mmCIF file of C-alpha atoms and ligand atoms in Angstrom:
data_model
loop_
_atom_site.group_PDB
_atom_site.id
_atom_site.type_symbol
_atom_site.label_atom_id
_atom_site.label_comp_id
_atom_site.label_asym_id
_atom_site.label_seq_id
_atom_site.Cartn_x
_atom_site.Cartn_y
_atom_site.Cartn_z
ATOM 1 C CA MET A 1 0.000 0.000 0.000
ATOM 2 C CA ILE A 2 2.841 2.353 0.761
ATOM 3 C CA GLU A 3 4.024 2.066 -2.875
ATOM 4 C CA LYS A 4 0.528 2.933 -4.105
ATOM 5 C CA ILE A 5 0.479 6.034 -1.889
ATOM 6 C CA ASN A 6 3.918 7.142 -3.077
ATOM 7 C CA GLU A 7 2.993 6.504 -6.722
ATOM 8 C CA LEU A 8 -0.181 8.610 -6.366
ATOM 9 C CA LEU A 9 1.757 11.372 -4.630
ATOM 10 C CA ARG A 10 4.217 11.456 -7.525
ATOM 11 C CA GLN A 11 1.338 11.716 -9.996
ATOM 12 C CA VAL A 12 -0.191 14.592 -8.030
ATOM 13 C CA GLU A 13 3.114 16.470 -7.933
ATOM 14 C CA GLU A 14 3.884 15.952 -11.614
ATOM 15 C CA PHE A 15 0.398 16.741 -12.829
ATOM 16 C CA SER A 16 0.624 19.728 -15.253
ATOM 17 C CA PRO A 17 -2.639 20.291 -17.084
ATOM 18 C CA LYS A 18 -3.253 22.793 -19.900
ATOM 19 C CA ALA A 19 -6.923 23.491 -19.234
ATOM 20 C CA ALA A 20 -9.241 23.675 -16.235
ATOM 21 C CA ALA A 21 -11.271 20.759 -17.632
ATOM 22 C CA GLU A 22 -8.235 18.474 -17.318
ATOM 23 C CA VAL A 23 -7.961 19.373 -13.621
ATOM 24 C CA GLU A 24 -11.564 18.384 -13.036
ATOM 25 C CA GLU A 25 -10.985 15.069 -14.796
ATOM 26 C CA PHE A 26 -7.939 14.501 -12.594
ATOM 27 C CA ARG A 27 -9.891 15.372 -9.445
ATOM 28 C CA ILE A 28 -12.560 12.786 -10.270
ATOM 29 C CA ARG A 29 -9.905 10.162 -11.051
ATOM 30 C CA ILE A 30 -8.186 10.714 -7.683
ATOM 31 C CA LEU A 31 -10.787 12.029 -5.243
ATOM 32 C CA GLY A 32 -14.090 10.982 -6.854
ATOM 33 C CA LYS A 33 -16.359 8.322 -5.281
ATOM 34 C CA LYS A 34 -14.636 5.693 -7.361
ATOM 35 C CA GLY A 35 -11.313 7.536 -7.316
ATOM 36 C CA GLU A 36 -7.917 5.995 -6.581
ATOM 37 C CA LEU A 37 -7.435 7.815 -3.266
ATOM 38 C CA THR A 38 -10.962 6.910 -2.201
ATOM 39 C CA ALA A 39 -10.102 3.273 -2.940
ATOM 40 C CA LEU A 40 -6.943 3.570 -0.853
ATOM 41 C CA MET A 41 -9.007 4.999 2.033
ATOM 42 C CA ASP A 42 -11.253 1.916 1.868
ATOM 43 C CA GLU A 43 -8.227 -0.348 1.782
ATOM 44 C CA PHE A 44 -6.827 1.525 4.810
ATOM 45 C CA LYS A 45 -9.793 0.361 6.925
ATOM 46 C CA SER A 46 -8.488 -3.205 6.796
ATOM 47 C CA VAL A 47 -4.730 -2.681 7.363
ATOM 48 C CA ALA A 48 -3.008 -4.114 10.369
ATOM 49 C CA PRO A 49 -3.352 -1.824 13.480
ATOM 50 C CA GLU A 50 0.444 -1.421 13.846
ATOM 51 C CA LEU A 51 0.643 0.078 10.347
ATOM 52 C CA LYS A 52 -2.373 2.360 10.780
ATOM 53 C CA ARG A 53 -0.495 5.296 12.302
ATOM 54 C CA GLU A 54 2.168 5.572 9.602
ATOM 55 C CA LEU A 55 -0.151 4.847 6.667
ATOM 56 C CA GLY A 56 -2.872 7.112 8.072
ATOM 57 C CA GLN A 57 -0.446 10.067 8.191
ATOM 58 C CA LYS A 58 0.777 9.341 4.637
ATOM 59 C CA LEU A 59 -2.750 9.062 3.304
ATOM 60 C CA ASN A 60 -3.788 12.329 4.956
ATOM 61 C CA ALA A 61 -0.721 14.085 3.575
ATOM 62 C CA LEU A 62 -1.534 12.731 0.087
ATOM 63 C CA LYS A 63 -5.153 13.866 0.347
ATOM 64 C CA ASN A 64 -4.150 17.381 1.465
ATOM 65 C CA GLU A 65 -1.520 17.645 -1.236
ATOM 66 C CA ALA A 66 -3.998 16.472 -3.914
ATOM 67 C CA LEU A 67 -6.714 18.935 -2.795
ATOM 68 C CA GLN A 68 -4.329 21.857 -2.617
ATOM 69 C CA ARG A 69 -2.707 21.147 -6.000
ATOM 70 C CA ILE A 70 -6.070 20.693 -7.702
ATOM 71 C CA ASN A 71 -7.419 23.974 -6.295
ATOM 72 C CA THR A 72 -4.365 26.047 -7.193
ATOM 73 C CA LEU A 73 -4.172 24.600 -10.704
ATOM 74 C CA LYS A 74 -7.870 25.256 -11.272
ATOM 75 C CA GLU A 75 -7.536 28.883 -10.167
ATOM 76 C CA GLU A 76 -4.402 29.503 -12.262
ATOM 77 C CA LEU A 77 -5.943 28.085 -15.409
ATOM 78 C CA GLN A 78 -9.206 29.964 -14.958
ATOM 79 C CA ASN A 79 -7.333 33.277 -14.513
ATOM 80 C CA ALA A 80 -5.232 32.633 -17.627
ATOM 81 C CA ALA A 81 -8.376 31.938 -19.624
ATOM 82 C CA ALA A 82 -9.991 35.163 -18.402
ATOM 83 C CA ASP A 83 -6.852 37.124 -19.326
ATOM 84 C CA SER A 84 -6.766 35.912 -22.875
ATOM 85 C CA ALA A 85 -10.504 36.533 -23.226
ATOM 86 C CA SER A 86 -10.045 40.132 -22.128
ATOM 87 C CA GLN A 87 -7.478 40.652 -24.896
ATOM 88 C CA VAL A 88 -10.164 39.898 -27.455
ATOM 89 C CA GLY A 89 -12.550 42.151 -25.583
ATOM 90 C CA ASP A 90 -15.773 41.393 -23.886
ATOM 91 C CA MET A 91 -17.935 40.284 -26.773
ATOM 92 C CA THR A 92 -21.111 40.917 -24.822
ATOM 93 C CA ARG A 93 -20.420 44.620 -24.196
ATOM 94 C CA PRO A 94 -22.479 47.105 -26.238
ATOM 95 C CA GLY A 95 -20.427 48.594 -29.124
ATOM 96 C CA THR A 96 -19.321 52.204 -29.400
ATOM 97 C CA ALA A 97 -20.971 54.117 -32.225
ATOM 98 C CA GLU A 98 -18.679 55.214 -35.096
ATOM 99 C CA GLU A 99 -18.873 58.958 -35.551
ATOM 100 C CA LEU A 100 -20.065 59.759 -39.028
ATOM 101 C CA GLY A 101 -18.167 62.476 -40.911
ATOM 102 C CA SER A 102 -19.803 64.982 -43.204
ATOM 103 C CA ARG A 103 -18.860 66.559 -46.495
ATOM 104 C CA HIS A 104 -16.955 69.822 -46.349
ATOM 105 C CA PRO A 105 -19.167 72.798 -47.288
ATOM 106 C CA ILE A 106 -16.802 73.631 -50.161
ATOM 107 C CA SER A 107 -17.321 70.133 -51.587
ATOM 108 C CA LEU A 108 -21.075 70.433 -51.126
ATOM 109 C CA VAL A 109 -21.219 73.721 -53.025
ATOM 110 C CA LYS A 110 -18.789 72.511 -55.684
ATOM 111 C CA ASN A 111 -20.917 69.404 -56.293
ATOM 112 C CA GLU A 112 -24.062 71.474 -56.453
ATOM 113 C CA ILE A 113 -22.573 73.870 -59.021
ATOM 114 C CA VAL A 114 -21.244 70.963 -61.109
ATOM 115 C CA GLU A 115 -24.716 69.353 -61.051
ATOM 116 C CA VAL A 116 -26.393 72.562 -62.212
ATOM 117 C CA PHE A 117 -24.114 72.802 -65.229
ATOM 118 C CA ALA A 118 -24.313 69.046 -65.865
ATOM 119 C CA ARG A 119 -28.043 69.636 -66.461
ATOM 120 C CA LEU A 120 -27.019 72.085 -69.211
ATOM 121 C CA GLY A 121 -24.796 69.438 -70.825
ATOM 122 C CA TYR A 122 -21.432 70.400 -69.302
ATOM 123 C CA THR A 123 -18.920 67.707 -68.353
ATOM 124 C CA VAL A 124 -16.190 68.047 -65.724
ATOM 125 C CA ALA A 125 -12.618 68.749 -66.897
ATOM 126 C CA ASP A 126 -9.487 68.718 -64.782
ATOM 127 C CA GLY A 127 -5.962 70.086 -64.956
ATOM 128 C CA PRO A 128 -2.763 70.206 -62.885
ATOM 129 C CA GLU A 129 -2.240 72.561 -59.944
ATOM 130 C CA ILE A 130 1.438 72.963 -60.860
ATOM 131 C CA GLU A 131 1.308 74.719 -64.199
ATOM 132 C CA ASP A 132 3.479 76.592 -66.647
ATOM 133 C CA ASP A 133 3.344 80.174 -67.810
ATOM 134 C CA GLN A 134 1.866 79.165 -71.139
ATOM 135 C CA HIS A 135 -1.315 77.586 -69.748
ATOM 136 C CA VAL A 136 -1.903 80.108 -66.981
ATOM 137 C CA PHE A 137 -0.921 83.312 -68.770
ATOM 138 C CA SER A 138 0.362 83.451 -72.338
ATOM 139 C CA SER A 139 -2.259 81.285 -74.057
ATOM 140 C CA LEU A 140 -4.883 83.281 -72.183
ATOM 141 C CA ASN A 141 -3.668 86.491 -73.796
ATOM 142 C CA PHE A 142 -1.976 87.960 -70.705
ATOM 143 C CA PRO A 143 0.462 90.678 -71.795
ATOM 144 C CA PRO A 144 4.061 90.199 -70.517
ATOM 145 C CA GLU A 145 3.742 93.193 -68.197
ATOM 146 C CA HIS A 146 0.528 91.969 -66.514
ATOM 147 C CA PRO A 147 0.839 92.225 -62.712
ATOM 148 C CA ALA A 148 -0.334 88.588 -62.219
ATOM 149 C CA ARG A 149 2.975 87.556 -63.791
ATOM 150 C CA ASP A 150 4.772 89.202 -60.897
ATOM 151 C CA MET A 151 6.235 87.383 -57.874
ATOM 152 C CA GLN A 152 4.036 89.659 -55.782
ATOM 153 C CA ASP A 153 0.912 87.856 -56.932
ATOM 154 C CA THR A 154 1.941 84.384 -58.062
ATOM 155 C CA PHE A 155 3.810 81.518 -56.380
ATOM 156 C CA PHE A 156 6.618 80.510 -58.725
ATOM 157 C CA ILE A 157 8.284 77.111 -58.479
ATOM 158 C CA GLU A 158 10.849 77.803 -61.190
ATOM 159 C CA LYS A 159 11.476 81.237 -62.565
ATOM 160 C CA ALA A 160 14.050 81.618 -65.342
ATOM 161 C CA SER A 161 14.704 85.333 -64.756
ATOM 162 C CA SER A 162 13.009 88.431 -63.433
ATOM 163 C CA GLU A 163 11.384 88.763 -66.878
ATOM 164 C CA PRO A 164 8.282 86.653 -67.624
ATOM 165 C CA SER A 165 9.282 83.519 -69.489
ATOM 166 C CA GLU A 166 7.425 80.632 -71.107
ATOM 167 C CA LYS A 167 9.664 78.344 -69.051
ATOM 168 C CA ASP A 168 8.312 79.571 -65.728
ATOM 169 C CA ILE A 169 6.695 76.889 -63.551
ATOM 170 C CA LEU A 170 4.114 78.095 -61.055
ATOM 171 C CA LEU A 171 1.067 77.240 -58.977
ATOM 172 C CA ARG A 172 -1.995 78.084 -61.053
ATOM 173 C CA THR A 173 -3.625 81.330 -59.990
ATOM 174 C CA HIS A 174 -6.948 80.512 -61.631
ATOM 175 C CA THR A 175 -8.768 77.541 -63.138
ATOM 176 C CA SER A 176 -8.813 79.301 -66.526
ATOM 177 C CA SER A 177 -5.692 77.233 -67.293
ATOM 178 C CA ILE A 178 -8.022 74.228 -67.655
ATOM 179 C CA GLN A 179 -9.717 76.033 -70.572
ATOM 180 C CA VAL A 180 -6.399 75.951 -72.417
ATOM 181 C CA ARG A 181 -5.734 72.309 -71.492
ATOM 182 C CA THR A 182 -9.210 71.313 -72.708
ATOM 183 C CA MET A 183 -8.883 73.133 -76.027
ATOM 184 C CA GLU A 184 -5.539 71.400 -76.620
ATOM 185 C CA HIS A 185 -7.114 67.991 -77.010
ATOM 186 C CA GLN A 186 -10.777 68.644 -77.667
ATOM 187 C CA LYS A 187 -12.341 70.247 -80.714
ATOM 188 C CA PRO A 188 -15.625 72.237 -80.562
ATOM 189 C CA PRO A 189 -18.327 71.787 -79.521
ATOM 190 C CA ILE A 190 -16.785 72.119 -76.059
ATOM 191 C CA ARG A 191 -18.862 72.418 -72.902
ATOM 192 C CA VAL A 192 -16.817 71.915 -69.743
ATOM 193 C CA ILE A 193 -17.012 72.852 -66.083
ATOM 194 C CA CYS A 194 -13.665 72.840 -64.258
ATOM 195 C CA PRO A 195 -13.478 72.900 -60.473
ATOM 196 C CA GLY A 196 -10.104 73.120 -58.756
ATOM 197 C CA ARG A 197 -7.752 74.619 -56.199
ATOM 198 C CA VAL A 198 -5.925 77.826 -57.015
ATOM 199 C CA PHE A 199 -3.053 79.653 -55.327
ATOM 200 C CA ARG A 200 -2.253 83.327 -54.909
ATOM 201 C CA ASN A 201 0.383 85.184 -52.969
ATOM 202 C CA GLU A 202 -2.090 86.932 -50.675
ATOM 203 C CA ALA A 203 -2.043 87.736 -46.972
ATOM 204 C CA ILE A 204 -4.621 85.592 -45.168
ATOM 205 C CA SER A 205 -7.601 87.521 -43.823
ATOM 206 C CA TYR A 206 -11.349 87.077 -43.366
ATOM 207 C CA ARG A 207 -11.855 87.711 -47.083
ATOM 208 C CA ALA A 208 -8.639 86.475 -48.739
ATOM 209 C CA HIS A 209 -6.581 83.295 -48.616
ATOM 210 C CA CYS A 210 -3.515 82.040 -50.450
ATOM 211 C CA ILE A 211 -5.360 78.815 -51.348
ATOM 212 C CA PHE A 212 -8.945 78.761 -52.494
ATOM 213 C CA HIS A 213 -11.238 77.049 -54.993
ATOM 214 C CA GLN A 214 -12.634 78.172 -58.299
ATOM 215 C CA ILE A 215 -14.969 76.796 -60.907
ATOM 216 C CA GLU A 216 -14.382 77.648 -64.502
ATOM 217 C CA GLY A 217 -16.876 77.160 -67.305
ATOM 218 C CA LEU A 218 -16.237 77.106 -71.047
ATOM 219 C CA TYR A 219 -18.658 76.745 -73.920
ATOM 220 C CA ILE A 220 -17.457 76.870 -77.527
ATOM 221 C CA ASP A 221 -19.496 76.079 -80.604
ATOM 222 C CA GLU A 222 -20.723 77.714 -83.797
ATOM 223 C CA GLY A 223 -22.925 80.735 -83.153
ATOM 224 C CA VAL A 224 -22.601 80.957 -79.346
ATOM 225 C CA SER A 225 -23.723 84.439 -78.285
ATOM 226 C CA PHE A 226 -23.583 86.759 -75.298
ATOM 227 C CA ALA A 227 -27.331 86.131 -74.845
ATOM 228 C CA ASP A 228 -26.633 82.393 -74.446
ATOM 229 C CA MET A 229 -24.148 83.202 -71.709
ATOM 230 C CA LYS A 230 -26.565 85.511 -69.922
ATOM 231 C CA GLN A 231 -29.338 82.924 -69.969
ATOM 232 C CA SER A 232 -27.059 80.130 -68.728
ATOM 233 C CA LEU A 233 -25.778 82.256 -65.850
ATOM 234 C CA LEU A 234 -29.299 83.353 -64.887
ATOM 235 C CA TYR A 235 -30.317 79.683 -64.771
ATOM 236 C CA PHE A 236 -27.271 78.970 -62.581
ATOM 237 C CA ALA A 237 -28.121 81.827 -60.167
ATOM 238 C CA LYS A 238 -31.730 80.663 -59.790
ATOM 239 C CA GLU A 239 -30.685 77.056 -59.174
ATOM 240 C CA ILE A 240 -28.150 78.028 -56.523
ATOM 241 C CA PHE A 241 -29.794 81.009 -54.801
ATOM 242 C CA GLY A 242 -33.483 80.343 -55.461
ATOM 243 C CA GLU A 243 -36.141 81.116 -58.046
ATOM 244 C CA GLN A 244 -36.360 84.784 -56.997
ATOM 245 C CA ALA A 245 -32.677 85.394 -57.833
ATOM 246 C CA GLN A 246 -31.857 87.958 -60.516
ATOM 247 C CA ILE A 247 -28.522 88.756 -62.132
ATOM 248 C CA ARG A 248 -26.983 91.867 -63.599
ATOM 249 C CA MET A 249 -23.831 92.278 -65.634
ATOM 250 C CA ARG A 250 -21.350 95.106 -65.372
ATOM 251 C CA PRO A 251 -18.677 95.760 -68.017
ATOM 252 C CA SER A 252 -15.257 94.559 -66.919
ATOM 253 C CA TYR A 253 -11.901 93.486 -68.288
ATOM 254 C CA PHE A 254 -10.119 90.130 -68.476
ATOM 255 C CA PRO A 255 -7.301 89.464 -70.945
ATOM 256 C CA PHE A 256 -8.942 86.244 -72.149
ATOM 257 C CA THR A 257 -12.469 87.521 -72.835
ATOM 258 C CA GLU A 258 -13.865 90.315 -74.982
ATOM 259 C CA PRO A 259 -16.297 91.728 -74.076
ATOM 260 C CA SER A 260 -15.956 90.872 -70.387
ATOM 261 C CA ALA A 261 -18.405 91.305 -67.553
ATOM 262 C CA GLU A 262 -18.693 91.008 -63.823
ATOM 263 C CA VAL A 263 -21.844 89.171 -62.718
ATOM 264 C CA ASP A 264 -23.828 90.222 -59.650
ATOM 265 C CA VAL A 265 -26.706 88.290 -58.095
ATOM 266 C CA SER A 266 -29.546 90.002 -56.239
ATOM 267 C CA CYS A 267 -28.842 89.909 -52.498
ATOM 268 C CA ASN A 268 -30.526 86.814 -51.062
ATOM 269 C CA LEU A 269 -30.599 88.309 -47.564
ATOM 270 C CA CYS A 270 -32.577 91.502 -48.218
ATOM 271 C CA GLY A 271 -34.149 90.464 -51.514
ATOM 272 C CA GLY A 272 -32.477 93.397 -53.272
ATOM 273 C CA LYS A 273 -33.685 96.162 -50.943
ATOM 274 C CA GLY A 274 -30.224 96.859 -49.551
ATOM 275 C CA CYS A 275 -28.595 95.557 -46.338
ATOM 276 C CA PRO A 276 -25.137 95.506 -44.656
ATOM 277 C CA VAL A 277 -24.137 92.303 -46.518
ATOM 278 C CA CYS A 278 -24.710 93.856 -49.965
ATOM 279 C CA LYS A 279 -23.542 97.215 -48.576
ATOM 280 C CA GLY A 280 -26.906 98.753 -49.359
ATOM 281 C CA THR A 281 -26.672 98.031 -53.095
ATOM 282 C CA GLY A 282 -28.998 95.018 -53.255
ATOM 283 C CA TRP A 283 -26.384 93.151 -55.353
ATOM 284 C CA LEU A 284 -23.537 90.731 -54.620
ATOM 285 C CA GLU A 285 -20.646 90.077 -56.987
ATOM 286 C CA ILE A 286 -20.343 86.363 -57.836
ATOM 287 C CA MET A 287 -18.196 85.856 -60.921
ATOM 288 C CA GLY A 288 -16.365 87.083 -63.973
ATOM 289 C CA CYS A 289 -17.350 86.115 -67.492
ATOM 290 C CA GLY A 290 -17.075 87.067 -71.128
ATOM 291 C CA MET A 291 -16.913 85.997 -74.736
ATOM 292 C CA VAL A 292 -13.695 84.040 -75.334
ATOM 293 C CA ASP A 293 -11.154 86.390 -76.925
ATOM 294 C CA PRO A 294 -10.334 85.381 -80.538
ATOM 295 C CA ASN A 295 -6.633 85.403 -79.551
ATOM 296 C CA VAL A 296 -7.317 82.636 -76.999
ATOM 297 C CA LEU A 297 -9.112 80.534 -79.619
ATOM 298 C CA LYS A 298 -6.246 81.087 -82.074
ATOM 299 C CA ALA A 299 -3.623 80.102 -79.470
ATOM 300 C CA SER A 300 -5.408 76.740 -79.231
ATOM 301 C CA ASN A 301 -5.852 76.310 -83.001
ATOM 302 C CA ILE A 302 -9.581 76.975 -82.999
ATOM 303 C CA ASP A 303 -10.810 79.121 -85.908
ATOM 304 C CA PRO A 304 -12.414 82.288 -84.419
ATOM 305 C CA GLU A 305 -14.161 82.942 -87.763
ATOM 306 C CA LYS A 306 -16.093 79.714 -87.388
ATOM 307 C CA TYR A 307 -16.436 79.305 -83.634
ATOM 308 C CA SER A 308 -17.297 81.547 -80.733
ATOM 309 C CA GLY A 309 -17.792 80.853 -77.079
ATOM 310 C CA PHE A 310 -18.151 82.156 -73.581
ATOM 311 C CA ALA A 311 -16.289 81.503 -70.363
ATOM 312 C CA PHE A 312 -16.902 82.265 -66.732
ATOM 313 C CA GLY A 313 -15.091 81.779 -63.471
ATOM 314 C CA MET A 314 -16.162 82.000 -59.851
ATOM 315 C CA GLY A 315 -14.755 81.412 -56.379
ATOM 316 C CA ILE A 316 -16.429 78.476 -54.623
ATOM 317 C CA GLU A 317 -15.739 79.953 -51.154
ATOM 318 C CA ARG A 318 -17.446 83.160 -52.230
ATOM 319 C CA ILE A 319 -20.586 81.332 -53.418
ATOM 320 C CA ALA A 320 -20.621 79.222 -50.230
ATOM 321 C CA MET A 321 -20.244 82.333 -48.040
ATOM 322 C CA LEU A 322 -23.175 84.040 -49.738
ATOM 323 C CA LYS A 323 -25.320 80.912 -49.704
ATOM 324 C CA TYR A 324 -24.741 80.124 -46.027
ATOM 325 C CA GLY A 325 -24.042 83.597 -44.648
ATOM 326 C CA VAL A 326 -20.474 82.715 -43.566
ATOM 327 C CA LYS A 327 -18.592 85.941 -42.837
ATOM 328 C CA ASP A 328 -15.019 84.682 -42.397
ATOM 329 C CA LEU A 329 -13.311 82.797 -45.224
ATOM 330 C CA ARG A 330 -10.739 81.294 -42.838
ATOM 331 C CA LEU A 331 -13.423 79.060 -41.279
ATOM 332 C CA TYR A 332 -13.358 76.925 -44.409
ATOM 333 C CA PHE A 333 -9.701 76.033 -43.831
ATOM 334 C CA GLU A 334 -9.631 75.505 -40.075
ATOM 335 C CA ASN A 335 -11.729 72.325 -40.188
ATOM 336 C CA ASP A 336 -13.261 72.917 -36.775
ATOM 337 C CA VAL A 337 -15.879 70.154 -36.506
ATOM 338 C CA ARG A 338 -18.292 72.539 -34.765
ATOM 339 C CA PHE A 339 -18.307 74.566 -37.988
ATOM 340 C CA LEU A 340 -18.292 71.586 -40.356
ATOM 341 C CA HIS A 341 -21.136 69.726 -38.630
ATOM 342 C CA GLN A 342 -23.464 72.636 -39.311
ATOM 343 C CA PHE A 343 -23.475 71.541 -42.950
ATOM 344 C CA ASP A 344 -24.406 67.886 -42.283
ATOM 345 C CA ASP A 345 -27.858 68.277 -43.760
ATOM 346 C CA ALA A 346 -27.167 71.351 -45.835
ATOM 347 C CA LEU A 347 -27.917 69.835 -49.189
HETATM 348 N N1 DAH B 401 -9.942 83.684 -64.035
HETATM 349 C C1 DAH B 401 -10.654 84.793 -63.459
HETATM 350 C C2 DAH B 401 -10.139 85.079 -62.069
HETATM 351 O O1 DAH B 401 -9.438 84.274 -61.521
HETATM 352 C C3 DAH B 401 -12.121 84.515 -63.391
HETATM 353 C C4 DAH B 401 -12.722 84.516 -64.737
HETATM 354 C C5 DAH B 401 -13.203 85.672 -65.277
HETATM 355 C C6 DAH B 401 -12.762 83.365 -65.488
HETATM 356 C C7 DAH B 401 -13.760 85.717 -66.531
HETATM 357 C C8 DAH B 401 -13.327 83.373 -66.761
HETATM 358 C C9 DAH B 401 -13.818 84.565 -67.263
HETATM 359 O O2 DAH B 401 -13.401 82.310 -67.536
HETATM 360 O O3 DAH B 401 -14.364 84.560 -68.494
HETATM 361 O O4 DAH B 401 -10.433 86.069 -61.509
#
């Protein structure tokens, strides 16, 4: 019997389970009703009285050792299991809601303007932000002495000399460069709308920024007239500012259009009566436009005797400010979510 006790003790000491279930199995095998230790206890009842003392002590020691080892192993394995479960996370906990972003107001307005002109048959055209002198200035009929060709107004990346040069590389100052790019590989009829970022060497203030967005439009075909332009721009104003919107055109000058005009929309705040926003005039300036100068058509190998067209360009920030009554341009660039979330359901 003493060998059996020693053998069982060795088994208890060497027992190294991997899971709590194994411990339970072991407990039943040793301490269960039909367990090996239980059997030894029964056997103990019939040992000779002179052996009882020694064997009794051994058996008790074995029982205590078995109980203790089983309990500690069980606890250790259960804790380890809980630890690894907590690395996965408690699968029964309620989830945290993902915060939904919203479109930037400039994107909203840009998309809306693009959609308005898409209804008139315009498609979107694109061009690079890093441009050359030819596409931003010379093909658009800018004279060499034009102030826009000065470092004061334009960010140059490469400038050959202090004189304007066709080799100059710069950040585009307007999206009119996309007109030139489009005419390079598309023949009339052309009807494109060109949204994009533009860059100017301006001090940042509530009404000016060195980066902003413009949308350019270009329509070239046979027999396109000033009246066509006026009607298209009136349609645009009504779609963006509401059915009551009116436009007026004031003579202006751009190197790439002749004649040129500045377009005003009736003030949507006071309905044209005059208020602080329209400075009492009842009108708000929204864009420049004009009939494409024959020199611009010629520079892109389009025959000005056969084709005519109109172009227009507007600042997206400006339209968005008027539409939403935003007074400080800088808000569009700060990306403060308290500002941005106000446009969640804007369109
Ligand atoms: N490019 C002009 C600007 O940045 C805006 C503009 C005016 C575009 C008249 C045009 C236009 O296409 O015809 O101020």
